[in-house]
Amino acid sequence: MRRILHVDIDAFFASVEEIDDPTLKGKPIIVGGTGERGVVATASYEARKYGVHSAMSTQMARNLCPKGIFLKGRHDRYSEVSRQVFDILETVTESIEKVSIDEAYLDITNKEESSVYIAMEVKKQVKKYTGLTISIGISYNKFLAKLASDWNKPNGIFEIQETDIPQLLKPLSILKVHGLGKKTALKLNRIGIFTIEDLLKYPLDNLRPLLGELRAIEIYDKIRGIDNREISTNRERKSYGKETTFSMDLQDKGYIMEILKEFSCEIVEHLKEQGKSARTVTVKIKYEDFEQITRSHSLEYHTSDIRTIFDIINKIVNSIDLSKKVRLAGISLSNITHHQQMQLDLFNYF
Ligand SMILES: [Mg+2]
């Protein structure tokens, strides 16, 4: 049986604003596009009491909550805090799937400690280092872990065990089935399906024409507590590098620097094409006697700016002993992230 955690930061953007400006604490904070076509990215729990929620138009949020504090949001700051949280998560396990800026799955199957203990430790650490509260769902697959993290929000821990299934799921709205959208829900409502219990009565063959072949199977399984999706850590994409062995051993710092810069240009182009940026630059040097050294430097933020990366290469190469001849030089960029998180895209509406 696998052990999966789903970690979700509570009202992320709004919480960061509260932490950075304590006078906002407990007030209805709405972060998102503030213009006419703006969309709410995050609402604080106080704002949610007025019916405000993410993805709602800012205009509607203003109507519902005229006294709300509407903030445009600070993307860089959110990325920074998100990274602090992920740094903590990474101390738990390497088996992490980043779903978005404030959400991740962790596979803790191979850990010795109990799931609840690990979840409580993570919450404690995140609170201590960032001031944020998070909610954690514990279960034996991704679907149920995500459902569980939503159970006791905010600041919750909830575990769904195999013996809870199907009883626990039965009374839930079909909208709680991640992957079953609002449109599909409406379609199902029309034929009298509102809860998971209703949906459980439908054999797979009857779901196929309603949901399509693949989704029918997916949903049919999920409501029975079956979800075999792996945690996808994208491990192969954790770093991008290039190195070369020179045709003869070199003692030419200027030339080595040029080669490394050329390589970094290629890598950065490649990253940019994929909408990614990096935070850590690593230089690798192998001397003529095959002794090898690697030196890394991490920025406080992710970048795909070539000048910034050149500066780091300069700094690193200048700190390396090049009194010996070099047979190989290489560079890699790691701590990769996507430029724009999906949720941050919401800001583009303002
Ligand atoms: Mg969240």
GROMACS .gro file of C-alpha atoms and ligand atoms in nm:
model
  351
    1MET     CA    1   0.000   0.000   0.000
    2ARG     CA    2   0.141   0.338  -0.098
    3ARG     CA    3   0.145   0.638   0.135
    4ILE     CA    4   0.079   0.970  -0.035
    5LEU     CA    5   0.056   1.318   0.110
    6HIS     CA    6  -0.119   1.603  -0.067
    7VAL     CA    7   0.006   1.936   0.063
    8ASP     CA    8  -0.189   2.253  -0.007
    9ILE     CA    9  -0.105   2.599   0.126
   10ASP     CA   10  -0.412   2.770   0.272
   11ALA     CA   11  -0.529   3.081   0.082
   12PHE     CA   12  -0.172   3.118  -0.035
   13PHE     CA   13  -0.142   3.467  -0.187
   14ALA     CA   14  -0.374   3.626   0.067
   15SER     CA   15  -0.187   3.458   0.353
   16VAL     CA   16   0.146   3.592   0.229
   17GLU     CA   17  -0.002   3.941   0.223
   18GLU     CA   18  -0.124   3.896   0.581
   19ILE     CA   19   0.212   3.774   0.699
   20ASP     CA   20   0.398   4.061   0.534
   21ASP     CA   21   0.151   4.319   0.663
   22PRO     CA   22   0.002   4.206   0.995
   23THR     CA   23  -0.246   4.495   0.991
   24LEU     CA   24  -0.431   4.295   0.724
   25LYS     CA   25  -0.477   3.997   0.951
   26GLY     CA   26  -0.834   3.872   0.970
   27LYS     CA   27  -0.952   4.112   0.701
   28PRO     CA   28  -1.121   4.011   0.377
   29ILE     CA   29  -0.824   4.010   0.139
   30ILE     CA   30  -0.874   3.945  -0.228
   31VAL     CA   31  -0.567   3.901  -0.445
   32GLY     CA   32  -0.594   3.908  -0.821
   33GLY     CA   33  -0.647   4.130  -1.121
   34THR     CA   34  -0.788   4.462  -1.002
   35GLY     CA   35  -0.893   4.596  -1.344
   36GLU     CA   36  -1.227   4.567  -1.515
   37ARG     CA   37  -1.159   4.222  -1.648
   38GLY     CA   38  -0.969   4.110  -1.339
   39VAL     CA   39  -1.009   3.765  -1.190
   40VAL     CA   40  -0.968   3.662  -0.827
   41ALA     CA   41  -0.657   3.449  -0.774
   42THR     CA   42  -0.694   3.394  -0.398
   43ALA     CA   43  -0.941   3.511  -0.136
   44SER     CA   44  -0.862   3.500   0.235
   45TYR     CA   45  -1.093   3.292   0.452
   46GLU     CA   46  -1.251   3.610   0.581
   47ALA     CA   47  -1.335   3.710   0.222
   48ARG     CA   48  -1.470   3.363   0.150
   49LYS     CA   49  -1.737   3.422   0.413
   50TYR     CA   50  -1.885   3.671   0.167
   51GLY     CA   51  -1.894   3.409  -0.106
   52VAL     CA   52  -1.578   3.526  -0.279
   53HIS     CA   53  -1.368   3.251  -0.433
   54SER     CA   54  -1.082   3.211  -0.678
   55ALA     CA   55  -1.148   3.232  -1.052
   56MET     CA   56  -1.447   3.459  -0.986
   57SER     CA   57  -1.442   3.796  -1.164
   58THR     CA   58  -1.307   4.075  -0.945
   59GLN     CA   59  -1.614   4.275  -1.032
   60MET     CA   60  -1.840   4.015  -0.878
   61ALA     CA   61  -1.611   3.992  -0.575
   62ARG     CA   62  -1.646   4.369  -0.528
   63ASN     CA   63  -2.022   4.335  -0.533
   64LEU     CA   64  -2.019   4.054  -0.279
   65CYS     CA   65  -1.760   4.212  -0.055
   66PRO     CA   66  -1.748   4.589  -0.099
   67LYS     CA   67  -1.524   4.633   0.205
   68GLY     CA   68  -1.276   4.379   0.075
   69ILE     CA   69  -0.911   4.474   0.043
   70PHE     CA   70  -0.827   4.419  -0.321
   71LEU     CA   71  -0.460   4.364  -0.395
   72LYS     CA   72  -0.290   4.312  -0.727
   73GLY     CA   73  -0.046   4.066  -0.579
   74ARG     CA   74   0.329   4.030  -0.589
   75HIS     CA   75   0.432   3.737  -0.806
   76ASP     CA   76   0.799   3.744  -0.711
   77ARG     CA   77   0.721   3.736  -0.343
   78TYR     CA   78   0.481   3.443  -0.383
   79SER     CA   79   0.739   3.250  -0.584
   80GLU     CA   80   0.995   3.318  -0.314
   81VAL     CA   81   0.771   3.194  -0.033
   82SER     CA   82   0.658   2.896  -0.239
   83ARG     CA   83   1.020   2.800  -0.283
   84GLN     CA   84   1.076   2.815   0.092
   85VAL     CA   85   0.787   2.575   0.138
   86PHE     CA   86   0.915   2.339  -0.131
   87ASP     CA   87   1.263   2.350   0.023
   88ILE     CA   88   1.104   2.213   0.340
   89LEU     CA   89   0.905   1.950   0.149
   90GLU     CA   90   1.223   1.839  -0.023
   91THR     CA   91   1.380   1.757   0.310
   92VAL     CA   92   1.105   1.496   0.355
   93THR     CA   93   1.144   1.310   0.029
   94GLU     CA   94   1.276   1.347  -0.323
   95SER     CA   95   0.958   1.192  -0.447
   96ILE     CA   96   0.766   1.516  -0.491
   97GLU     CA   97   0.528   1.622  -0.762
   98LYS     CA   98   0.477   1.995  -0.782
   99VAL     CA   99   0.122   2.051  -0.898
  100SER     CA  100   0.124   2.429  -0.875
  101ILE     CA  101   0.284   2.712  -0.681
  102ASP     CA  102   0.100   2.607  -0.362
  103GLU     CA  103   0.030   2.239  -0.406
  104ALA     CA  104   0.231   1.916  -0.414
  105TYR     CA  105   0.211   1.541  -0.378
  106LEU     CA  106   0.471   1.354  -0.175
  107ASP     CA  107   0.523   0.979  -0.184
  108ILE     CA  108   0.633   0.877   0.165
  109THR     CA  109   0.584   0.502   0.122
  110ASN     CA  110   0.945   0.427   0.210
  111LYS     CA  111   0.961   0.641   0.521
  112GLU     CA  112   0.989   0.487   0.864
  113GLU     CA  113   0.783   0.745   1.050
  114SER     CA  114   0.405   0.738   1.047
  115SER     CA  115   0.222   0.946   0.789
  116VAL     CA  116   0.053   1.159   1.052
  117TYR     CA  117   0.384   1.227   1.224
  118ILE     CA  118   0.544   1.337   0.897
  119ALA     CA  119   0.245   1.556   0.812
  120MET     CA  120   0.257   1.724   1.152
  121GLU     CA  121   0.630   1.785   1.123
  122VAL     CA  122   0.588   1.941   0.780
  123LYS     CA  123   0.313   2.169   0.908
  124LYS     CA  124   0.527   2.271   1.202
  125GLN     CA  125   0.830   2.349   0.986
  126VAL     CA  126   0.632   2.545   0.729
  127LYS     CA  127   0.466   2.747   1.003
  128LYS     CA  128   0.797   2.814   1.172
  129TYR     CA  129   0.988   2.925   0.863
  130THR     CA  130   0.720   3.098   0.659
  131GLY     CA  131   0.434   3.173   0.898
  132LEU     CA  132   0.195   2.994   0.661
  133THR     CA  133  -0.057   2.728   0.748
  134ILE     CA  134  -0.100   2.435   0.516
  135SER     CA  135  -0.348   2.152   0.489
  136ILE     CA  136  -0.233   1.797   0.436
  137GLY     CA  137  -0.429   1.501   0.310
  138ILE     CA  138  -0.300   1.151   0.372
  139SER     CA  139  -0.407   0.846   0.179
  140TYR     CA  140  -0.297   0.557  -0.041
  141ASN     CA  141  -0.340   0.733  -0.373
  142LYS     CA  142  -0.336   1.082  -0.522
  143PHE     CA  143  -0.710   1.124  -0.569
  144LEU     CA  144  -0.790   1.041  -0.208
  145ALA     CA  145  -0.497   1.239  -0.070
  146LYS     CA  146  -0.617   1.548  -0.253
  147LEU     CA  147  -0.969   1.492  -0.133
  148ALA     CA  148  -0.836   1.455   0.221
  149SER     CA  149  -0.635   1.779   0.216
  150ASP     CA  150  -0.956   1.962   0.133
  151TRP     CA  151  -1.143   1.798   0.421
  152ASN     CA  152  -1.034   2.005   0.718
  153LYS     CA  153  -0.913   2.321   0.551
  154PRO     CA  154  -0.759   2.550   0.665
  155ASN     CA  155  -0.471   2.423   0.876
  156GLY     CA  156  -0.599   2.065   0.863
  157ILE     CA  157  -0.475   1.710   0.856
  158PHE     CA  158  -0.704   1.435   0.738
  159GLU     CA  159  -0.637   1.075   0.654
  160ILE     CA  160  -0.849   0.854   0.431
  161GLN     CA  161  -0.792   0.483   0.483
  162GLU     CA  162  -0.895   0.192   0.269
  163THR     CA  163  -1.157   0.088   0.523
  164ASP     CA  164  -1.325   0.430   0.487
  165ILE     CA  165  -1.414   0.346   0.128
  166PRO     CA  166  -1.682   0.363  -0.005
  167GLN     CA  167  -1.877   0.484   0.302
  168LEU     CA  168  -1.688   0.811   0.338
  169LEU     CA  169  -1.726   0.902  -0.027
  170LYS     CA  170  -2.095   0.822  -0.071
  171PRO     CA  171  -2.250   1.146   0.060
  172LEU     CA  172  -2.008   1.371  -0.129
  173SER     CA  173  -2.112   1.579  -0.427
  174ILE     CA  174  -1.982   1.446  -0.759
  175LEU     CA  175  -1.804   1.782  -0.789
  176LYS     CA  176  -1.559   1.651  -0.530
  177VAL     CA  177  -1.431   1.402  -0.786
  178HIS     CA  178  -1.122   1.572  -0.918
  179GLY     CA  179  -1.129   1.552  -1.297
  180LEU     CA  180  -1.505   1.567  -1.320
  181GLY     CA  181  -1.573   1.922  -1.431
  182LYS     CA  182  -1.873   2.146  -1.376
  183LYS     CA  183  -2.014   2.082  -1.723
  184THR     CA  184  -2.005   1.709  -1.677
  185ALA     CA  185  -2.156   1.747  -1.331
  186LEU     CA  186  -2.449   1.939  -1.479
  187LYS     CA  187  -2.497   1.669  -1.739
  188LEU     CA  188  -2.505   1.407  -1.466
  189ASN     CA  189  -2.736   1.620  -1.248
  190ARG     CA  190  -2.988   1.619  -1.531
  191ILE     CA  191  -3.023   1.244  -1.506
  192GLY     CA  192  -3.046   1.253  -1.128
  193ILE     CA  193  -2.685   1.195  -1.029
  194PHE     CA  194  -2.577   1.436  -0.755
  195THR     CA  195  -2.370   1.240  -0.507
  196ILE     CA  196  -2.102   0.980  -0.537
  197GLU     CA  197  -2.354   0.733  -0.400
  198ASP     CA  198  -2.576   0.805  -0.700
  199LEU     CA  199  -2.283   0.760  -0.934
  200LEU     CA  200  -2.175   0.432  -0.773
  201LYS     CA  201  -2.498   0.273  -0.894
  202TYR     CA  202  -2.401   0.323  -1.256
  203PRO     CA  203  -2.218   0.037  -1.423
  204LEU     CA  204  -1.919   0.129  -1.633
  205ASP     CA  205  -2.103   0.062  -1.958
  206ASN     CA  206  -2.364   0.323  -1.870
  207LEU     CA  207  -2.099   0.581  -1.788
  208ARG     CA  208  -1.918   0.543  -2.119
  209PRO     CA  209  -2.168   0.735  -2.333
  210LEU     CA  210  -2.189   1.006  -2.065
  211LEU     CA  211  -1.823   1.062  -1.995
  212GLY     CA  212  -1.635   0.917  -2.287
  213GLU     CA  213  -1.434   0.597  -2.280
  214LEU     CA  214  -1.123   0.708  -2.089
  215ARG     CA  215  -1.288   0.937  -1.842
  216ALA     CA  216  -1.559   0.686  -1.771
  217ILE     CA  217  -1.297   0.437  -1.651
  218GLU     CA  218  -1.107   0.705  -1.459
  219ILE     CA  219  -1.413   0.830  -1.273
  220TYR     CA  220  -1.553   0.480  -1.222
  221ASP     CA  221  -1.228   0.381  -1.052
  222LYS     CA  222  -1.181   0.700  -0.851
  223ILE     CA  223  -1.517   0.681  -0.677
  224ARG     CA  224  -1.421   0.329  -0.573
  225GLY     CA  225  -1.098   0.460  -0.424
  226ILE     CA  226  -0.882   0.337  -0.711
  227ASP     CA  227  -0.618   0.567  -0.858
  228ASN     CA  228  -0.288   0.421  -0.971
  229ARG     CA  229  -0.127   0.738  -1.097
  230GLU     CA  230   0.237   0.763  -0.988
  231ILE     CA  231   0.396   1.069  -0.830
  232SER     CA  232   0.572   1.224  -1.127
  233THR     CA  233   0.887   1.387  -1.003
  234ASN     CA  234   1.015   1.487  -1.347
  235ARG     CA  235   1.350   1.371  -1.221
  236GLU     CA  236   1.501   1.354  -1.569
  237ARG     CA  237   1.433   1.723  -1.607
  238LYS     CA  238   1.590   1.830  -1.280
  239SER     CA  239   1.895   1.975  -1.445
  240TYR     CA  240   2.018   2.074  -1.788
  241GLY     CA  241   2.385   2.058  -1.861
  242LYS     CA  242   2.656   2.040  -2.121
  243GLU     CA  243   3.022   1.955  -2.094
  244THR     CA  244   3.316   1.893  -2.320
  245THR     CA  245   3.652   1.724  -2.307
  246PHE     CA  246   3.912   1.940  -2.475
  247SER     CA  247   4.127   1.793  -2.750
  248MET     CA  248   4.426   1.894  -2.539
  249ASP     CA  249   4.455   1.992  -2.174
  250LEU     CA  250   4.417   2.365  -2.125
  251GLN     CA  251   4.538   2.627  -1.886
  252ASP     CA  252   4.346   2.910  -2.042
  253LYS     CA  253   4.093   3.061  -1.806
  254GLY     CA  254   3.958   3.302  -2.067
  255TYR     CA  255   3.890   3.021  -2.311
  256ILE     CA  256   3.728   2.798  -2.050
  257MET     CA  257   3.506   3.088  -1.950
  258GLU     CA  258   3.405   3.143  -2.314
  259ILE     CA  259   3.316   2.777  -2.360
  260LEU     CA  260   3.107   2.773  -2.045
  261LYS     CA  261   2.925   3.088  -2.153
  262GLU     CA  262   2.856   2.940  -2.494
  263PHE     CA  263   2.714   2.627  -2.332
  264SER     CA  264   2.504   2.830  -2.093
  265CYS     CA  265   2.356   3.025  -2.386
  266GLU     CA  266   2.248   2.701  -2.550
  267ILE     CA  267   2.100   2.569  -2.227
  268VAL     CA  268   1.915   2.890  -2.151
  269GLU     CA  269   1.769   2.899  -2.504
  270HIS     CA  270   1.649   2.546  -2.452
  271LEU     CA  271   1.496   2.630  -2.114
  272LYS     CA  272   1.325   2.938  -2.253
  273GLU     CA  273   1.166   2.737  -2.530
  274GLN     CA  274   1.007   2.522  -2.263
  275GLY     CA  275   0.903   2.820  -2.053
  276LYS     CA  276   1.143   2.731  -1.775
  277SER     CA  277   1.402   2.904  -1.564
  278ALA     CA  278   1.670   2.792  -1.318
  279ARG     CA  279   1.800   2.893  -0.980
  280THR     CA  280   2.128   2.705  -0.949
  281VAL     CA  281   2.436   2.717  -1.169
  282THR     CA  282   2.697   2.444  -1.137
  283VAL     CA  283   3.040   2.444  -1.298
  284LYS     CA  284   3.233   2.122  -1.332
  285ILE     CA  285   3.603   2.104  -1.400
  286LYS     CA  286   3.819   1.796  -1.446
  287TYR     CA  287   4.194   1.846  -1.428
  288GLU     CA  288   4.457   1.666  -1.632
  289ASP     CA  289   4.516   1.431  -1.337
  290PHE     CA  290   4.142   1.344  -1.348
  291GLU     CA  291   4.071   1.516  -1.021
  292GLN     CA  292   3.725   1.662  -1.056
  293ILE     CA  293   3.556   1.953  -0.882
  294THR     CA  294   3.207   2.095  -0.901
  295ARG     CA  295   3.106   2.434  -0.766
  296SER     CA  296   2.750   2.559  -0.743
  297HIS     CA  297   2.586   2.888  -0.678
  298SER     CA  298   2.215   2.932  -0.609
  299LEU     CA  299   2.021   3.249  -0.658
  300GLU     CA  300   1.735   3.361  -0.438
  301TYR     CA  301   1.505   3.349  -0.741
  302HIS     CA  302   1.466   3.163  -1.069
  303THR     CA  303   1.608   3.323  -1.378
  304SER     CA  304   1.656   3.268  -1.748
  305ASP     CA  305   1.849   3.592  -1.783
  306ILE     CA  306   2.174   3.515  -1.957
  307ARG     CA  307   2.366   3.807  -1.806
  308THR     CA  308   2.278   3.697  -1.456
  309ILE     CA  309   2.399   3.350  -1.540
  310PHE     CA  310   2.722   3.484  -1.695
  311ASP     CA  311   2.787   3.677  -1.372
  312ILE     CA  312   2.754   3.360  -1.171
  313ILE     CA  313   2.983   3.169  -1.405
  314ASN     CA  314   3.243   3.445  -1.369
  315LYS     CA  315   3.214   3.430  -0.994
  316ILE     CA  316   3.246   3.053  -0.982
  317VAL     CA  317   3.531   3.025  -1.232
  318ASN     CA  318   3.724   3.296  -1.048
  319SER     CA  319   3.695   3.093  -0.730
  320ILE     CA  320   3.835   2.779  -0.892
  321ASP     CA  321   4.201   2.688  -0.891
  322LEU     CA  322   4.312   2.696  -1.254
  323SER     CA  323   4.682   2.663  -1.194
  324LYS     CA  324   4.653   2.303  -1.309
  325LYS     CA  325   4.568   2.205  -1.664
  326VAL     CA  326   4.206   2.128  -1.736
  327ARG     CA  327   4.082   1.842  -1.954
  328LEU     CA  328   3.708   1.887  -1.918
  329ALA     CA  329   3.474   2.174  -1.841
  330GLY     CA  330   3.100   2.172  -1.810
  331ILE     CA  331   2.807   2.363  -1.679
  332SER     CA  332   2.460   2.276  -1.566
  333LEU     CA  333   2.153   2.464  -1.456
  334SER     CA  334   1.928   2.309  -1.196
  335ASN     CA  335   1.646   2.389  -0.954
  336ILE     CA  336   1.428   2.430  -1.257
  337THR     CA  337   1.084   2.583  -1.251
  338HIS     CA  338   0.821   2.693  -1.497
  339HIS     CA  339   0.830   3.068  -1.558
  340GLN     CA  340   0.468   3.121  -1.498
  341GLN     CA  341   0.270   2.909  -1.266
  342MET     CA  342  -0.079   2.835  -1.380
  343GLN     CA  343  -0.232   3.032  -1.097
  344LEU     CA  344  -0.017   3.334  -1.166
  345ASP     CA  345  -0.160   3.340  -1.517
  346LEU     CA  346  -0.483   3.457  -1.362
  347PHE     CA  347  -0.319   3.794  -1.314
  348ASN     CA  348  -0.296   3.842  -1.687
  349TYR     CA  349  -0.662   3.925  -1.695
  350PHE     CA  350  -0.634   4.256  -1.518
  351MG      MG  351  -0.403   2.631  -0.185
   0.00000   0.00000   0.00000
